């Protein structure tokens, strides 16, 4: 995967190509990004990418460990990432580690589960939500108190924070609320104040994305009898759900809001496997492709 940087109303600017990019995490200020690159068949490293000139430097590049899945704290002063130890012909389970932007290791989070990955910072930078693979749950770790809480029935997708930091949305596999013989996901809301969870959406839904102003929720809806998927949006409590995109011979997923809550970007995968980034303004009925000549693996807003 290579990286391109563009404005929705302008052309792309290709950054210097780095071989084997697996993912990218843009810093809140929009000037830097963390990229995960392949070093060896079983080892990846984290590099710091300057988005102004395209230069890179190693951040976590340890021959005895594989690093990736990074996320910036809201103030850009701490980085969290997935780390796997590497032994002779073995790779360990993922664990969550912290580091400073200069690469100084801050070690693993305390009271860490045996398998933990996909860390996401709370808006105030005081807590981390992540997937607890051993418990098949969403874990929430308080950095100040070292306390860990869990919300059950995670599907393995990364959770998302409500902008006020008081709740999470996550995709759940809940047999009790699924219809039909097949197991289908749904989205649950987890309250940080009392530890309760409640369904937000019907079965067949996943990939929640709350708008930055906290008023709306966008998610992916997939019919039980069709491989195609569409985007839907609803009020923050899941009410008044309506389709955003029309069904077709494609799958729409990975929705991301603009910072002003007026636009969405997402990836549309055609039946032949072609993946194209699309932009959807909420006051315009139809989405339009952006960078149609590029194969879109991931897409991110740059502040």
PDB file of C-alpha atoms in Angstrom:
ATOM      1  CA  UNK A   1       0.000   0.000   0.000  1.00  0.00           C
ATOM      2  CA  UNK A   2       1.264   3.489  -0.887  1.00  0.00           C
ATOM      3  CA  UNK A   3       0.124   6.796   0.613  1.00  0.00           C
ATOM      4  CA  UNK A   4      -1.564   9.741  -1.088  1.00  0.00           C
ATOM      5  CA  UNK A   5      -2.585  13.020   0.529  1.00  0.00           C
ATOM      6  CA  UNK A   6      -5.357  15.120  -0.992  1.00  0.00           C
ATOM      7  CA  UNK A   7      -8.211  17.521  -0.365  1.00  0.00           C
ATOM      8  CA  UNK A   8     -11.683  16.383  -1.485  1.00  0.00           C
ATOM      9  CA  UNK A   9     -11.877  19.429  -3.788  1.00  0.00           C
ATOM     10  CA  UNK A  10      -8.327  19.110  -5.134  1.00  0.00           C
ATOM     11  CA  UNK A  11      -6.021  16.571  -6.711  1.00  0.00           C
ATOM     12  CA  UNK A  12      -3.858  14.062  -4.833  1.00  0.00           C
ATOM     13  CA  UNK A  13      -0.291  14.596  -3.729  1.00  0.00           C
ATOM     14  CA  UNK A  14       1.637  11.338  -3.683  1.00  0.00           C
ATOM     15  CA  UNK A  15       4.053  10.997  -0.800  1.00  0.00           C
ATOM     16  CA  UNK A  16       7.395   9.234  -1.301  1.00  0.00           C
ATOM     17  CA  UNK A  17       6.641   5.544  -1.577  1.00  0.00           C
ATOM     18  CA  UNK A  18       7.468   3.227   1.289  1.00  0.00           C
ATOM     19  CA  UNK A  19       7.233  -0.470   0.546  1.00  0.00           C
ATOM     20  CA  UNK A  20       4.900  -2.694   2.517  1.00  0.00           C
ATOM     21  CA  UNK A  21       2.671  -0.142   4.279  1.00  0.00           C
ATOM     22  CA  UNK A  22      -0.092  -1.937   6.193  1.00  0.00           C
ATOM     23  CA  UNK A  23      -1.860   0.939   7.946  1.00  0.00           C
ATOM     24  CA  UNK A  24      -1.602   4.623   8.822  1.00  0.00           C
ATOM     25  CA  UNK A  25      -2.648   6.784  11.798  1.00  0.00           C
ATOM     26  CA  UNK A  26      -2.725  10.560  11.299  1.00  0.00           C
ATOM     27  CA  UNK A  27      -1.771  12.798  14.243  1.00  0.00           C
ATOM     28  CA  UNK A  28      -4.436  15.234  15.523  1.00  0.00           C
ATOM     29  CA  UNK A  29      -2.468  18.202  14.171  1.00  0.00           C
ATOM     30  CA  UNK A  30      -2.379  16.718  10.671  1.00  0.00           C
ATOM     31  CA  UNK A  31       1.371  17.199  10.207  1.00  0.00           C
ATOM     32  CA  UNK A  32       2.550  13.681  11.048  1.00  0.00           C
ATOM     33  CA  UNK A  33       1.353  10.113  10.757  1.00  0.00           C
ATOM     34  CA  UNK A  34       2.384   6.714  12.025  1.00  0.00           C
ATOM     35  CA  UNK A  35       2.706   3.992   9.423  1.00  0.00           C
ATOM     36  CA  UNK A  36       3.093   0.269   9.925  1.00  0.00           C
ATOM     37  CA  UNK A  37       5.543  -1.284   7.463  1.00  0.00           C
ATOM     38  CA  UNK A  38       6.660  -4.852   6.812  1.00  0.00           C
ATOM     39  CA  UNK A  39      10.287  -5.513   7.759  1.00  0.00           C
ATOM     40  CA  UNK A  40      10.346  -9.310   7.580  1.00  0.00           C
ATOM     41  CA  UNK A  41       7.700 -11.966   6.852  1.00  0.00           C
ATOM     42  CA  UNK A  42       6.687 -12.052  10.539  1.00  0.00           C
ATOM     43  CA  UNK A  43       7.784  -8.591  11.698  1.00  0.00           C
ATOM     44  CA  UNK A  44       6.402  -5.096  11.214  1.00  0.00           C
ATOM     45  CA  UNK A  45       7.712  -1.745  12.448  1.00  0.00           C
ATOM     46  CA  UNK A  46       6.293   1.698  13.191  1.00  0.00           C
ATOM     47  CA  UNK A  47       7.659   4.671  11.270  1.00  0.00           C
ATOM     48  CA  UNK A  48       6.929   8.360  11.807  1.00  0.00           C
ATOM     49  CA  UNK A  49       5.871   9.986   8.529  1.00  0.00           C
ATOM     50  CA  UNK A  50       6.141  13.751   8.005  1.00  0.00           C
ATOM     51  CA  UNK A  51       3.085  14.682   5.933  1.00  0.00           C
ATOM     52  CA  UNK A  52       4.631  17.987   4.838  1.00  0.00           C
ATOM     53  CA  UNK A  53       7.650  16.525   3.042  1.00  0.00           C
ATOM     54  CA  UNK A  54       7.093  12.749   3.074  1.00  0.00           C
ATOM     55  CA  UNK A  55      10.212  11.856   5.071  1.00  0.00           C
ATOM     56  CA  UNK A  56      10.141   8.958   7.524  1.00  0.00           C
ATOM     57  CA  UNK A  57      12.124   7.826  10.549  1.00  0.00           C
ATOM     58  CA  UNK A  58      11.877   4.673  12.674  1.00  0.00           C
ATOM     59  CA  UNK A  59       9.818   4.928  15.844  1.00  0.00           C
ATOM     60  CA  UNK A  60       9.481   1.306  16.989  1.00  0.00           C
ATOM     61  CA  UNK A  61      11.726  -0.982  14.952  1.00  0.00           C
ATOM     62  CA  UNK A  62      12.835  -3.818  17.224  1.00  0.00           C
ATOM     63  CA  UNK A  63      14.204  -7.084  15.755  1.00  0.00           C
ATOM     64  CA  UNK A  64      12.693  -8.927  18.730  1.00  0.00           C
ATOM     65  CA  UNK A  65       9.174  -7.530  18.343  1.00  0.00           C
ATOM     66  CA  UNK A  66       6.511  -6.715  15.779  1.00  0.00           C
ATOM     67  CA  UNK A  67       4.754  -3.336  16.140  1.00  0.00           C
ATOM     68  CA  UNK A  68       1.636  -1.908  14.479  1.00  0.00           C
ATOM     69  CA  UNK A  69      -1.948  -0.755  14.941  1.00  0.00           C
ATOM     70  CA  UNK A  70      -0.876   2.583  16.417  1.00  0.00           C
ATOM     71  CA  UNK A  71      -3.036   5.478  17.646  1.00  0.00           C
ATOM     72  CA  UNK A  72      -2.150   9.009  18.793  1.00  0.00           C
ATOM     73  CA  UNK A  73      -3.363  10.497  22.062  1.00  0.00           C
ATOM     74  CA  UNK A  74      -5.603  13.580  21.584  1.00  0.00           C
ATOM     75  CA  UNK A  75      -2.681  15.855  22.523  1.00  0.00           C
ATOM     76  CA  UNK A  76      -0.183  13.925  20.331  1.00  0.00           C
ATOM     77  CA  UNK A  77       2.207  13.412  23.261  1.00  0.00           C
ATOM     78  CA  UNK A  78       1.729   9.643  23.695  1.00  0.00           C
ATOM     79  CA  UNK A  79       1.375   6.811  21.196  1.00  0.00           C
ATOM     80  CA  UNK A  80      -0.328   3.497  21.845  1.00  0.00           C
ATOM     81  CA  UNK A  81       0.316   0.459  19.666  1.00  0.00           C
ATOM     82  CA  UNK A  82       0.097  -3.327  19.401  1.00  0.00           C
ATOM     83  CA  UNK A  83       3.306  -5.203  20.184  1.00  0.00           C
ATOM     84  CA  UNK A  84       4.054  -8.888  19.615  1.00  0.00           C
ATOM     85  CA  UNK A  85       7.229 -10.535  20.861  1.00  0.00           C
ATOM     86  CA  UNK A  86       9.148 -12.599  18.313  1.00  0.00           C
ATOM     87  CA  UNK A  87      10.944 -15.799  19.260  1.00  0.00           C
ATOM     88  CA  UNK A  88      12.458 -18.629  17.296  1.00  0.00           C
ATOM     89  CA  UNK A  89       9.813 -19.453  14.671  1.00  0.00           C
ATOM     90  CA  UNK A  90       7.079 -17.974  16.896  1.00  0.00           C
ATOM     91  CA  UNK A  91       5.194 -14.690  17.194  1.00  0.00           C
ATOM     92  CA  UNK A  92       3.524 -13.848  20.500  1.00  0.00           C
ATOM     93  CA  UNK A  93      -0.008 -12.621  21.144  1.00  0.00           C
ATOM     94  CA  UNK A  94      -0.646  -8.875  20.706  1.00  0.00           C
ATOM     95  CA  UNK A  95      -0.329  -6.646  23.759  1.00  0.00           C
ATOM     96  CA  UNK A  96      -0.861  -2.904  24.136  1.00  0.00           C
ATOM     97  CA  UNK A  97       2.212  -0.733  24.708  1.00  0.00           C
ATOM     98  CA  UNK A  98       2.775   2.997  25.106  1.00  0.00           C
ATOM     99  CA  UNK A  99       5.554   5.155  23.679  1.00  0.00           C
ATOM    100  CA  UNK A 100       6.519   8.793  23.291  1.00  0.00           C
ATOM    101  CA  UNK A 101       6.621  10.347  19.791  1.00  0.00           C
ATOM    102  CA  UNK A 102      10.433  10.209  19.881  1.00  0.00           C
ATOM    103  CA  UNK A 103      10.259   6.433  20.259  1.00  0.00           C
ATOM    104  CA  UNK A 104      10.976   6.251  24.003  1.00  0.00           C
ATOM    105  CA  UNK A 105       9.149   3.189  25.305  1.00  0.00           C
ATOM    106  CA  UNK A 106       6.709   3.647  28.182  1.00  0.00           C
ATOM    107  CA  UNK A 107       6.067  -0.089  28.434  1.00  0.00           C
ATOM    108  CA  UNK A 108       2.803  -2.051  28.435  1.00  0.00           C
ATOM    109  CA  UNK A 109      -0.361  -0.863  30.126  1.00  0.00           C
ATOM    110  CA  UNK A 110      -0.798  -2.207  33.654  1.00  0.00           C
ATOM    111  CA  UNK A 111      -3.164  -5.119  34.371  1.00  0.00           C
ATOM    112  CA  UNK A 112      -3.105  -5.934  30.685  1.00  0.00           C
ATOM    113  CA  UNK A 113      -5.077  -8.924  29.370  1.00  0.00           C
ATOM    114  CA  UNK A 114      -3.188 -11.735  27.678  1.00  0.00           C
ATOM    115  CA  UNK A 115      -4.494 -10.763  24.238  1.00  0.00           C
ATOM    116  CA  UNK A 116      -5.245  -7.095  23.521  1.00  0.00           C
ATOM    117  CA  UNK A 117      -5.304  -5.085  20.305  1.00  0.00           C
ATOM    118  CA  UNK A 118      -7.007  -2.266  18.333  1.00  0.00           C
ATOM    119  CA  UNK A 119      -6.492   0.462  20.986  1.00  0.00           C
ATOM    120  CA  UNK A 120      -8.568   3.660  20.740  1.00  0.00           C
ATOM    121  CA  UNK A 121      -8.061   6.764  22.907  1.00  0.00           C
ATOM    122  CA  UNK A 122     -10.930   8.414  24.754  1.00  0.00           C
ATOM    123  CA  UNK A 123     -11.523  12.053  23.730  1.00  0.00           C
ATOM    124  CA  UNK A 124      -9.943  13.315  26.979  1.00  0.00           C
ATOM    125  CA  UNK A 125      -6.910  11.021  26.672  1.00  0.00           C
ATOM    126  CA  UNK A 126      -7.529   9.449  30.098  1.00  0.00           C
ATOM    127  CA  UNK A 127      -8.730   6.013  28.973  1.00  0.00           C
ATOM    128  CA  UNK A 128      -8.022   3.426  26.313  1.00  0.00           C
ATOM    129  CA  UNK A 129     -10.645   1.180  24.751  1.00  0.00           C
ATOM    130  CA  UNK A 130      -9.437  -1.961  23.001  1.00  0.00           C
ATOM    131  CA  UNK A 131     -10.368  -5.500  22.061  1.00  0.00           C
ATOM    132  CA  UNK A 132      -9.736  -8.062  24.783  1.00  0.00           C
ATOM    133  CA  UNK A 133      -9.277 -11.146  22.636  1.00  0.00           C
ATOM    134  CA  UNK A 134      -9.099 -13.618  25.498  1.00  0.00           C
ATOM    135  CA  UNK A 135     -12.391 -12.495  27.019  1.00  0.00           C
ATOM    136  CA  UNK A 136     -14.040 -11.692  23.648  1.00  0.00           C
ATOM    137  CA  UNK A 137     -14.926  -8.314  25.097  1.00  0.00           C
ATOM    138  CA  UNK A 138     -14.215  -4.613  24.794  1.00  0.00           C
ATOM    139  CA  UNK A 139     -11.763  -3.557  27.477  1.00  0.00           C
ATOM    140  CA  UNK A 140     -11.557  -0.020  28.861  1.00  0.00           C
ATOM    141  CA  UNK A 141      -8.395   0.875  30.751  1.00  0.00           C
ATOM    142  CA  UNK A 142      -8.162   3.973  32.972  1.00  0.00           C
ATOM    143  CA  UNK A 143      -4.610   5.338  32.756  1.00  0.00           C
ATOM    144  CA  UNK A 144      -4.915   7.295  36.009  1.00  0.00           C
ATOM    145  CA  UNK A 145      -6.299   4.508  38.211  1.00  0.00           C
ATOM    146  CA  UNK A 146      -4.987   1.413  36.350  1.00  0.00           C
ATOM    147  CA  UNK A 147      -8.523   0.015  36.511  1.00  0.00           C
ATOM    148  CA  UNK A 148      -9.812  -2.255  33.750  1.00  0.00           C
ATOM    149  CA  UNK A 149     -13.484  -2.779  32.886  1.00  0.00           C
ATOM    150  CA  UNK A 150     -15.008  -5.001  30.213  1.00  0.00           C
ATOM    151  CA  UNK A 151     -18.089  -5.054  27.988  1.00  0.00           C
ATOM    152  CA  UNK A 152     -18.932  -8.537  26.617  1.00  0.00           C
ATOM    153  CA  UNK A 153     -19.680 -10.063  23.217  1.00  0.00           C
ATOM    154  CA  UNK A 154     -17.223  -8.134  21.056  1.00  0.00           C
ATOM    155  CA  UNK A 155     -17.080  -9.158  17.393  1.00  0.00           C
ATOM    156  CA  UNK A 156     -13.404  -8.207  17.097  1.00  0.00           C
ATOM    157  CA  UNK A 157     -13.958  -4.793  15.494  1.00  0.00           C
ATOM    158  CA  UNK A 158     -12.404  -1.733  17.120  1.00  0.00           C
ATOM    159  CA  UNK A 159     -14.831   0.272  19.310  1.00  0.00           C
ATOM    160  CA  UNK A 160     -15.594   3.974  18.822  1.00  0.00           C
ATOM    161  CA  UNK A 161     -16.029   6.642  21.494  1.00  0.00           C
ATOM    162  CA  UNK A 162     -18.974   8.977  21.822  1.00  0.00           C
ATOM    163  CA  UNK A 163     -17.442  12.479  21.474  1.00  0.00           C
ATOM    164  CA  UNK A 164     -18.237  13.344  25.109  1.00  0.00           C
ATOM    165  CA  UNK A 165     -16.316  10.252  26.268  1.00  0.00           C
ATOM    166  CA  UNK A 166     -19.222   8.904  28.308  1.00  0.00           C
ATOM    167  CA  UNK A 167     -20.054   5.913  26.104  1.00  0.00           C
ATOM    168  CA  UNK A 168     -18.738   3.541  23.442  1.00  0.00           C
ATOM    169  CA  UNK A 169     -20.315   1.943  20.406  1.00  0.00           C
ATOM    170  CA  UNK A 170     -19.078  -1.460  19.319  1.00  0.00           C
ATOM    171  CA  UNK A 171     -20.110  -4.318  17.070  1.00  0.00           C
ATOM    172  CA  UNK A 172     -21.416  -7.243  19.090  1.00  0.00           C
ATOM    173  CA  UNK A 173     -22.217 -10.860  18.338  1.00  0.00           C
ATOM    174  CA  UNK A 174     -25.308 -11.374  20.471  1.00  0.00           C
ATOM    175  CA  UNK A 175     -27.110 -14.672  19.871  1.00  0.00           C
ATOM    176  CA  UNK A 176     -30.029 -13.664  22.071  1.00  0.00           C
ATOM    177  CA  UNK A 177     -31.071 -10.798  19.812  1.00  0.00           C
ATOM    178  CA  UNK A 178     -30.275 -12.240  16.392  1.00  0.00           C
ATOM    179  CA  UNK A 179     -32.986 -13.414  14.055  1.00  0.00           C
ATOM    180  CA  UNK A 180     -32.716 -16.572  11.976  1.00  0.00           C
ATOM    181  CA  UNK A 181     -30.261 -19.457  12.222  1.00  0.00           C
ATOM    182  CA  UNK A 182     -27.116 -17.489  11.302  1.00  0.00           C
ATOM    183  CA  UNK A 183     -25.172 -15.409  13.779  1.00  0.00           C
ATOM    184  CA  UNK A 184     -25.380 -11.753  12.750  1.00  0.00           C
ATOM    185  CA  UNK A 185     -23.770  -8.725  14.353  1.00  0.00           C
ATOM    186  CA  UNK A 186     -25.410  -5.660  15.806  1.00  0.00           C
ATOM    187  CA  UNK A 187     -24.150  -2.446  17.400  1.00  0.00           C
ATOM    188  CA  UNK A 188     -24.334  -1.914  21.156  1.00  0.00           C
ATOM    189  CA  UNK A 189     -23.888   1.220  23.255  1.00  0.00           C
ATOM    190  CA  UNK A 190     -21.783   0.791  26.385  1.00  0.00           C
ATOM    191  CA  UNK A 191     -22.215   3.332  29.179  1.00  0.00           C
ATOM    192  CA  UNK A 192     -19.045   4.204  31.088  1.00  0.00           C
ATOM    193  CA  UNK A 193     -21.005   5.658  34.007  1.00  0.00           C
ATOM    194  CA  UNK A 194     -22.842   2.497  35.060  1.00  0.00           C
ATOM    195  CA  UNK A 195     -21.257  -0.289  32.969  1.00  0.00           C
ATOM    196  CA  UNK A 196     -24.476  -1.233  31.172  1.00  0.00           C
ATOM    197  CA  UNK A 197     -24.905  -2.006  27.470  1.00  0.00           C
ATOM    198  CA  UNK A 198     -27.930  -1.771  25.191  1.00  0.00           C
ATOM    199  CA  UNK A 199     -28.567  -2.465  21.478  1.00  0.00           C
ATOM    200  CA  UNK A 200     -28.413   0.590  19.219  1.00  0.00           C
ATOM    201  CA  UNK A 201     -29.182  -1.030  15.873  1.00  0.00           C
ATOM    202  CA  UNK A 202     -30.891  -4.143  14.471  1.00  0.00           C
ATOM    203  CA  UNK A 203     -29.147  -7.350  13.444  1.00  0.00           C
ATOM    204  CA  UNK A 204     -26.912  -7.157  10.386  1.00  0.00           C
ATOM    205  CA  UNK A 205     -25.199  -3.898  11.365  1.00  0.00           C
ATOM    206  CA  UNK A 206     -21.543  -3.096  12.060  1.00  0.00           C
ATOM    207  CA  UNK A 207     -18.772  -0.457  11.785  1.00  0.00           C
ATOM    208  CA  UNK A 208     -20.380   2.356  13.824  1.00  0.00           C
ATOM    209  CA  UNK A 209     -19.153   5.946  13.446  1.00  0.00           C
ATOM    210  CA  UNK A 210     -20.511   8.724  15.662  1.00  0.00           C
ATOM    211  CA  UNK A 211     -20.490  12.232  14.206  1.00  0.00           C
ATOM    212  CA  UNK A 212     -18.010  14.620  15.902  1.00  0.00           C
ATOM    213  CA  UNK A 213     -20.892  16.708  17.255  1.00  0.00           C
ATOM    214  CA  UNK A 214     -22.387  13.561  18.822  1.00  0.00           C
ATOM    215  CA  UNK A 215     -25.799  13.952  17.215  1.00  0.00           C
ATOM    216  CA  UNK A 216     -25.769  11.141  14.636  1.00  0.00           C
ATOM    217  CA  UNK A 217     -24.559   7.604  14.104  1.00  0.00           C
ATOM    218  CA  UNK A 218     -23.538   6.107  10.762  1.00  0.00           C
ATOM    219  CA  UNK A 219     -23.109   2.363  10.323  1.00  0.00           C
ATOM    220  CA  UNK A 220     -22.941  -0.444   7.770  1.00  0.00           C
ATOM    221  CA  UNK A 221     -26.121  -2.455   7.116  1.00  0.00           C
ATOM    222  CA  UNK A 222     -25.948  -5.875   5.463  1.00  0.00           C
ATOM    223  CA  UNK A 223     -29.011  -7.883   4.487  1.00  0.00           C
ATOM    224  CA  UNK A 224     -29.188 -11.493   5.646  1.00  0.00           C
ATOM    225  CA  UNK A 225     -29.640 -12.849   2.117  1.00  0.00           C
ATOM    226  CA  UNK A 226     -27.190 -10.634   0.181  1.00  0.00           C
ATOM    227  CA  UNK A 227     -23.450  -9.913   0.252  1.00  0.00           C
ATOM    228  CA  UNK A 228     -23.969  -6.223  -0.566  1.00  0.00           C
ATOM    229  CA  UNK A 229     -23.819  -3.617   2.188  1.00  0.00           C
ATOM    230  CA  UNK A 230     -25.013  -0.014   2.438  1.00  0.00           C
ATOM    231  CA  UNK A 231     -24.507   2.914   4.787  1.00  0.00           C
ATOM    232  CA  UNK A 232     -27.271   4.023   7.138  1.00  0.00           C
ATOM    233  CA  UNK A 233     -27.501   6.878   9.579  1.00  0.00           C
ATOM    234  CA  UNK A 234     -29.599   7.444  12.680  1.00  0.00           C
ATOM    235  CA  UNK A 235     -29.906   9.651  15.711  1.00  0.00           C
ATOM    236  CA  UNK A 236     -27.263   9.049  18.367  1.00  0.00           C
ATOM    237  CA  UNK A 237     -29.687   6.768  20.242  1.00  0.00           C
ATOM    238  CA  UNK A 238     -30.311   4.649  17.115  1.00  0.00           C
ATOM    239  CA  UNK A 239     -33.746   6.109  16.361  1.00  0.00           C
ATOM    240  CA  UNK A 240     -34.972   7.432  13.002  1.00  0.00           C
ATOM    241  CA  UNK A 241     -32.658   5.195  10.960  1.00  0.00           C
ATOM    242  CA  UNK A 242     -32.478   5.972   7.233  1.00  0.00           C
ATOM    243  CA  UNK A 243     -30.350   4.744   4.320  1.00  0.00           C
ATOM    244  CA  UNK A 244     -27.481   6.942   3.149  1.00  0.00           C
ATOM    245  CA  UNK A 245     -26.407   4.892   0.132  1.00  0.00           C
ATOM    246  CA  UNK A 246     -28.430   2.731  -2.238  1.00  0.00           C
ATOM    247  CA  UNK A 247     -27.932  -1.030  -2.612  1.00  0.00           C
ATOM    248  CA  UNK A 248     -26.057  -2.230  -5.664  1.00  0.00           C
ATOM    249  CA  UNK A 249     -23.413  -4.640  -6.907  1.00  0.00           C
ATOM    250  CA  UNK A 250     -20.914  -3.387  -4.326  1.00  0.00           C
ATOM    251  CA  UNK A 251     -20.195  -3.112  -0.620  1.00  0.00           C
ATOM    252  CA  UNK A 252     -19.965   0.213   1.231  1.00  0.00           C
ATOM    253  CA  UNK A 253     -17.944   0.257   4.452  1.00  0.00           C
ATOM    254  CA  UNK A 254     -15.387   2.122   6.612  1.00  0.00           C
ATOM    255  CA  UNK A 255     -17.435   5.342   7.045  1.00  0.00           C
ATOM    256  CA  UNK A 256     -15.582   8.328   8.541  1.00  0.00           C
ATOM    257  CA  UNK A 257     -17.011  11.746   9.417  1.00  0.00           C
ATOM    258  CA  UNK A 258     -15.431  15.079   8.560  1.00  0.00           C
ATOM    259  CA  UNK A 259     -14.537  17.209  11.587  1.00  0.00           C
ATOM    260  CA  UNK A 260     -17.514  19.532  11.009  1.00  0.00           C
ATOM    261  CA  UNK A 261     -19.998  16.601  10.768  1.00  0.00           C
ATOM    262  CA  UNK A 262     -21.110  17.711   7.278  1.00  0.00           C
ATOM    263  CA  UNK A 263     -19.457  15.025   5.120  1.00  0.00           C
ATOM    264  CA  UNK A 264     -18.511  11.379   5.120  1.00  0.00           C
ATOM    265  CA  UNK A 265     -15.841   9.415   3.338  1.00  0.00           C
ATOM    266  CA  UNK A 266     -16.127   5.676   2.846  1.00  0.00           C
ATOM    267  CA  UNK A 267     -14.781   2.855   0.696  1.00  0.00           C
ATOM    268  CA  UNK A 268     -16.893   1.156  -1.966  1.00  0.00           C
ATOM    269  CA  UNK A 269     -15.803  -2.313  -3.066  1.00  0.00           C
ATOM    270  CA  UNK A 270     -17.086  -3.371  -6.487  1.00  0.00           C
ATOM    271  CA  UNK A 271     -17.925  -6.956  -7.423  1.00  0.00           C
ATOM    272  CA  UNK A 272     -14.549  -7.286  -9.175  1.00  0.00           C
ATOM    273  CA  UNK A 273     -12.705  -6.338  -5.974  1.00  0.00           C
ATOM    274  CA  UNK A 274     -11.910  -2.754  -6.983  1.00  0.00           C
ATOM    275  CA  UNK A 275     -11.949  -0.452  -3.939  1.00  0.00           C
ATOM    276  CA  UNK A 276     -12.617   3.266  -4.429  1.00  0.00           C
ATOM    277  CA  UNK A 277     -12.811   6.085  -1.897  1.00  0.00           C
ATOM    278  CA  UNK A 278     -16.086   8.033  -2.013  1.00  0.00           C
ATOM    279  CA  UNK A 279     -17.182  11.358  -0.552  1.00  0.00           C
ATOM    280  CA  UNK A 280     -20.752  11.989   0.579  1.00  0.00           C
ATOM    281  CA  UNK A 281     -21.993  15.430   1.604  1.00  0.00           C
ATOM    282  CA  UNK A 282     -25.101  15.074   3.739  1.00  0.00           C
ATOM    283  CA  UNK A 283     -26.913  17.785   1.767  1.00  0.00           C
ATOM    284  CA  UNK A 284     -26.283  15.946  -1.536  1.00  0.00           C
ATOM    285  CA  UNK A 285     -28.115  12.743  -2.405  1.00  0.00           C
ATOM    286  CA  UNK A 286     -25.378  10.819  -4.219  1.00  0.00           C
ATOM    287  CA  UNK A 287     -21.777  10.082  -3.185  1.00  0.00           C
ATOM    288  CA  UNK A 288     -18.978  10.781  -5.639  1.00  0.00           C
ATOM    289  CA  UNK A 289     -15.681   8.946  -6.072  1.00  0.00           C
ATOM    290  CA  UNK A 290     -12.444  10.647  -5.103  1.00  0.00           C
ATOM    291  CA  UNK A 291      -9.113   9.443  -6.480  1.00  0.00           C
ATOM    292  CA  UNK A 292     -10.960   6.935  -8.714  1.00  0.00           C
ATOM    293  CA  UNK A 293      -7.718   5.693 -10.278  1.00  0.00           C
ATOM    294  CA  UNK A 294      -6.281   4.588  -6.933  1.00  0.00           C
ATOM    295  CA  UNK A 295      -7.060   1.335  -5.116  1.00  0.00           C
ATOM    296  CA  UNK A 296      -8.289   2.477  -1.683  1.00  0.00           C
ATOM    297  CA  UNK A 297      -7.199   0.233   1.166  1.00  0.00           C
ATOM    298  CA  UNK A 298      -7.751   2.783   3.951  1.00  0.00           C
ATOM    299  CA  UNK A 299      -8.885   6.398   4.073  1.00  0.00           C
ATOM    300  CA  UNK A 300      -8.417   9.048   6.770  1.00  0.00           C
ATOM    301  CA  UNK A 301      -9.286  12.706   7.236  1.00  0.00           C
ATOM    302  CA  UNK A 302      -6.252  14.952   7.738  1.00  0.00           C
ATOM    303  CA  UNK A 303      -7.006  17.988   9.964  1.00  0.00           C
TER     304      UNK A 303
END
